XYZ file of C-alpha atoms in Angstrom:
303
model
C -10.016 5.743 -30.101
C -11.258 9.114 -28.866
C -8.749 11.638 -27.561
C -9.255 12.700 -23.952
C -8.169 15.935 -22.323
C -6.363 14.827 -19.198
C -5.243 17.485 -16.745
C -3.123 17.705 -13.619
C -4.890 18.030 -10.250
C -5.158 21.306 -8.348
C -5.658 21.872 -4.619
C -9.447 21.772 -4.804
C -9.332 18.331 -6.433
C -8.406 16.652 -3.142
C -12.083 16.607 -2.163
C -13.186 15.420 -5.614
C -10.610 12.617 -5.587
C -11.881 11.559 -2.164
C -15.405 11.406 -3.600
C -14.159 9.349 -6.556
C -12.397 7.025 -4.126
C -15.690 6.507 -2.289
C -17.311 5.453 -5.576
C -14.509 2.939 -6.108
C -14.854 1.482 -2.616
C -18.627 1.203 -2.958
C -18.054 -0.842 -6.113
C -15.195 -3.031 -4.884
C -16.077 -3.442 -1.214
C -12.397 -2.893 -0.359
C -12.775 -0.144 2.226
C -9.033 0.098 2.895
C -8.686 1.678 -0.562
C -10.678 4.716 0.571
C -8.742 7.972 0.308
C -9.949 10.990 2.238
C -8.983 14.478 1.122
C -6.281 14.420 3.818
C -4.890 11.159 2.426
C -4.795 12.665 -1.069
C -2.891 15.717 0.170
C -0.435 13.497 2.050
C 0.187 11.531 -1.146
C 0.839 14.768 -3.034
C 3.427 15.691 -0.395
C 5.296 12.390 -0.680
C 8.988 13.003 -1.496
C 9.624 12.602 -5.220
C 5.958 12.958 -6.225
C 5.116 15.841 -8.569
C 1.378 16.007 -9.094
C 1.809 18.268 -12.122
C 3.645 15.431 -13.884
C 2.697 12.219 -12.111
C -1.103 12.395 -11.863
C -3.885 13.077 -14.348
C -7.631 13.605 -14.044
C -10.426 13.506 -16.589
C -13.592 15.601 -16.347
C -16.660 14.508 -18.308
C -20.288 15.590 -18.066
C -19.600 17.685 -14.986
C -18.034 14.791 -13.061
C -14.544 13.630 -12.219
C -14.684 10.614 -14.517
C -11.250 9.075 -14.007
C -7.871 9.491 -12.388
C -4.448 7.886 -12.496
C -1.205 8.478 -10.653
C 2.279 7.106 -11.033
C 4.752 6.380 -8.245
C 8.517 6.097 -8.647
C 10.872 4.116 -6.457
C 14.535 3.652 -7.361
C 14.134 2.567 -10.954
C 10.678 1.046 -10.540
C 7.374 2.758 -11.293
C 3.790 1.649 -10.796
C 0.458 3.108 -11.820
C -2.943 3.223 -10.095
C -6.119 4.183 -11.941
C -9.891 4.252 -11.607
C -12.669 5.024 -14.092
C -16.252 5.630 -12.956
C -18.517 2.777 -14.087
C -20.773 5.021 -16.190
C -17.803 6.182 -18.282
C -16.356 2.782 -19.092
C -16.344 1.333 -22.574
C -15.094 4.567 -24.148
C -11.383 3.748 -24.167
C -10.519 5.842 -21.113
C -8.694 3.002 -19.365
C -6.511 2.311 -22.387
C -5.770 6.030 -22.741
C -4.697 6.128 -19.101
C -2.398 3.150 -19.661
C -0.885 4.946 -22.645
C -0.295 7.990 -20.435
C 1.340 5.731 -17.847
C 3.794 4.334 -20.385
C 4.560 7.756 -21.858
C 5.166 9.311 -18.444
C 7.376 6.457 -17.257
C 9.406 6.664 -20.456
C 9.868 10.427 -20.058
C 11.075 10.065 -16.488
C 14.411 8.759 -17.717
C 15.327 6.590 -14.716
C 12.614 3.915 -14.846
C 13.775 0.367 -15.567
C 10.615 -1.500 -14.531
C 6.964 -0.465 -14.898
C 3.995 -2.207 -13.288
C 0.226 -1.857 -13.210
C -2.217 -3.764 -11.035
C -5.478 -5.638 -11.193
C -7.512 -7.126 -8.340
C -10.338 -9.610 -7.921
C -12.271 -6.822 -6.200
C -12.219 -4.930 -9.508
C -12.197 -7.559 -12.284
C -12.325 -4.904 -14.985
C -8.942 -3.617 -13.846
C -7.373 -7.038 -14.314
C -8.866 -7.350 -17.792
C -7.631 -3.891 -18.800
C -4.085 -4.349 -17.520
C -3.613 -7.978 -18.557
C -4.730 -7.238 -22.141
C -2.510 -4.198 -22.563
C 0.005 -4.917 -25.360
C 3.004 -6.793 -24.004
C 1.771 -7.009 -20.401
C 3.108 -9.997 -18.463
C 1.991 -11.225 -15.060
C 4.859 -10.667 -12.620
C 3.523 -11.463 -9.158
C 0.395 -11.794 -7.052
C -0.586 -10.245 -3.751
C -3.158 -11.171 -1.139
C -5.410 -8.815 0.787
C -5.997 -10.181 4.268
C -8.475 -9.172 6.970
C -8.727 -9.811 10.712
C -12.299 -9.233 11.853
C -11.654 -9.209 15.608
C -8.223 -7.755 16.437
C -9.008 -7.431 20.138
C -9.270 -11.226 20.441
C -5.785 -11.915 19.054
C -3.662 -14.256 21.146
C -1.258 -12.800 23.691
C 2.211 -12.066 22.259
C 4.916 -14.593 23.133
C 8.233 -12.749 23.047
C 11.530 -14.595 22.628
C 13.650 -14.560 25.761
C 15.469 -11.261 26.179
C 13.418 -9.404 23.551
C 11.373 -6.358 24.498
C 9.648 -3.406 22.863
C 11.428 -0.069 23.103
C 10.042 3.453 22.564
C 12.013 5.678 20.205
C 12.027 9.240 18.958
C 10.817 9.557 15.372
C 14.232 10.136 13.802
C 15.775 7.086 15.493
C 12.646 5.055 14.779
C 12.917 5.736 11.057
C 16.591 4.749 11.030
C 15.904 1.431 12.760
C 12.933 0.521 10.555
C 14.991 1.275 7.436
C 17.874 -0.878 8.674
C 15.735 -3.900 9.562
C 13.621 -3.528 6.415
C 16.666 -3.840 4.186
C 17.892 -6.976 5.956
C 14.460 -8.617 6.143
C 13.345 -7.978 2.552
C 16.546 -8.021 0.527
C 15.670 -11.352 -1.168
C 11.993 -10.525 -1.850
C 10.445 -9.808 -5.247
C 10.614 -6.131 -6.122
C 12.948 -5.289 -3.227
C 14.088 -1.690 -3.001
C 16.161 -0.310 -0.120
C 14.087 1.739 2.297
C 14.064 5.459 1.576
C 14.476 7.364 4.791
C 12.697 10.512 3.555
C 9.595 8.507 2.641
C 9.584 6.672 5.972
C 9.894 9.991 7.781
C 6.981 11.358 5.747
C 4.844 8.330 6.710
C 5.811 8.548 10.375
C 4.855 12.213 10.557
C 1.468 11.593 8.914
C 0.723 8.528 11.052
C 0.975 7.963 14.795
C 4.615 6.945 15.372
C 3.599 5.178 18.583
C 1.977 2.593 16.287
C 5.397 1.719 14.878
C 6.730 -1.011 17.153
C 10.426 -1.818 17.491
C 11.725 -4.859 19.370
C 15.296 -5.291 20.534
C 17.482 -7.753 22.374
C 20.794 -7.260 24.154
C 22.573 -6.708 20.829
C 20.226 -4.125 19.329
C 16.990 -3.749 17.310
C 15.696 -7.039 15.875
C 12.187 -6.421 14.502
C 9.517 -3.857 13.632
C 5.802 -3.594 12.913
C 4.106 -0.589 11.278
C 0.390 0.103 11.563
C -2.156 2.886 11.503
C -5.839 3.334 12.347
C -8.179 4.952 9.852
C -11.818 5.959 9.862
C -14.377 5.588 7.101
C -18.112 6.284 7.312
C -19.450 3.638 9.681
C -16.159 1.809 10.236
C -12.866 2.332 12.041
C -10.211 -0.075 10.828
C -6.535 -0.766 11.321
C -3.940 -1.278 8.646
C -0.783 -3.280 9.261
C 1.527 -2.304 6.430
C 5.044 -3.331 7.419
C 6.633 -6.118 9.453
C 10.168 -7.478 9.455
C 12.740 -9.227 11.627
C 16.483 -9.703 11.324
C 17.781 -13.012 10.037
C 18.593 -14.576 13.396
C 14.963 -14.284 14.509
C 13.408 -15.906 11.455
C 11.483 -18.971 12.604
C 11.138 -17.628 16.158
C 8.013 -16.340 17.896
C 9.062 -12.729 17.232
C 7.070 -12.163 13.993
C 3.869 -13.461 15.629
C 4.525 -11.452 18.787
C 4.928 -8.228 16.812
C 1.804 -8.952 14.770
C -0.303 -9.785 17.837
C 0.911 -6.741 19.754
C 0.050 -4.579 16.764
C -3.437 -6.088 16.536
C -4.112 -5.344 20.203
C -2.864 -1.773 19.908
C -5.035 -1.100 16.876
C -8.038 -2.556 18.721
C -7.300 -0.304 21.720
C -7.496 2.664 19.357
C -10.920 1.629 18.134
C -10.139 -0.594 15.137
C -13.062 -2.929 14.519
C -11.061 -4.936 12.008
C -7.563 -4.897 10.533
C -6.367 -5.273 6.948
C -2.957 -6.123 5.519
C -1.375 -7.091 2.223
C 1.220 -9.769 1.590
C 3.212 -11.127 -1.343
C 1.301 -14.245 -2.378
C 4.509 -16.158 -3.091
C 5.876 -15.697 0.434
C 4.166 -18.659 2.007
C 5.869 -18.105 5.360
C 4.308 -14.632 5.489
C 0.908 -15.936 4.389
C 1.091 -18.563 7.149
C 2.103 -15.934 9.717
C -1.050 -13.948 9.038
C -3.529 -16.789 8.560
C -2.302 -18.621 11.671
C -3.044 -15.453 13.635
C -6.654 -15.089 12.562
C -6.488 -13.331 9.187
C -8.506 -14.508 6.187
C -7.867 -13.740 2.519
C -10.484 -11.483 0.914
C -8.974 -10.488 -2.442
C -6.091 -11.323 -4.730
C -4.201 -8.714 -6.703
C -1.854 -9.177 -9.638
C 1.117 -7.091 -10.719
C 1.713 -6.922 -14.467
C 4.990 -5.817 -15.996
C 4.275 -3.249 -18.722
C 6.763 -2.789 -21.581
C 7.798 0.793 -22.244
C-alpha cells in the first residue's frame, strides 16, 4: 500500500474542510453533516481537542483529498473520515484507519475505539466493517421531520413548566438530568460540563429547554438551527427526563415545543439521531412525525 503524507490542519484549512464537507453532503444527501468554516473552528476549540494531534488532512493533485479527526470522551474515542470520490481505491481509507488506531493507542487513556459507517455512504460501512478485527457494536437512526411547524401542541404534565435559566445554571441542570436519563444506555459517559458550556456558547442557549416541577428540574431538550445553501434546518440533539417522568407526556411535550421553536426560527425541517436499540426513543420520534432516512453503524476497532 502506498504511503501518504498526512498533515495537521492550519487556520486556513477551515474553509477547505468546509468545501470538502460540501462534497460529502452532495454525495450522501445528508445535509445535516455539512460543516461550515465556523463549525470547523468551533470543533477545533472543543475542550480536549488538539488539532495538531487529533486531525489529519491529505493533499493530492492540488485538492484536499481526505480528512479524519478523532474525538476523545472519558476512555472512549471515535473517528470520522471522508475521502473524495475521485481519490478512492488507492488505500487512503485504510491508511486513515491505521492512523486512527495509532493515535488512539498513543493517547494512553483510551479503552474503547469506534468508527462509523452509514447507509448514506455505503463505502464507509464497507471500509470500517472490513478493517481487521472490527465488530459491529450498535446502530443509530437518522430521523427527519419535514414540517416542524405542524407538530402537535405540547401536553405538559400537571405542575410542569418551562423555566428560563442563565447559561451557567442551564449547563449544570442539563448535565444532571443527562446523567440520570442516560446512565443505562449503550456508550454512556457522564456529561462533561466544559463541553456543554462550549456548545451552549456556540449555539443559542434559548433553544435549550428545561422543564421543572415543584421539586426541581425534570427534563431538557437541546436544539439548534443551521443554514445551508437553499435550506434552513433544525437539529434536535439532546433530550432527557428524570426517572419519575418516564412514560409521561413530558418527553413528547419537550420534543413538540422544540419543534415549534425551531420552526419559529425559520427551520424548514428538523433532523435528529437516536440509538436504534432504544425502541422507546424511536417511538417517541416517529409518533411525533419523524421518519427514518438513514441508518448508521458503530464498529468497535481493536487497538
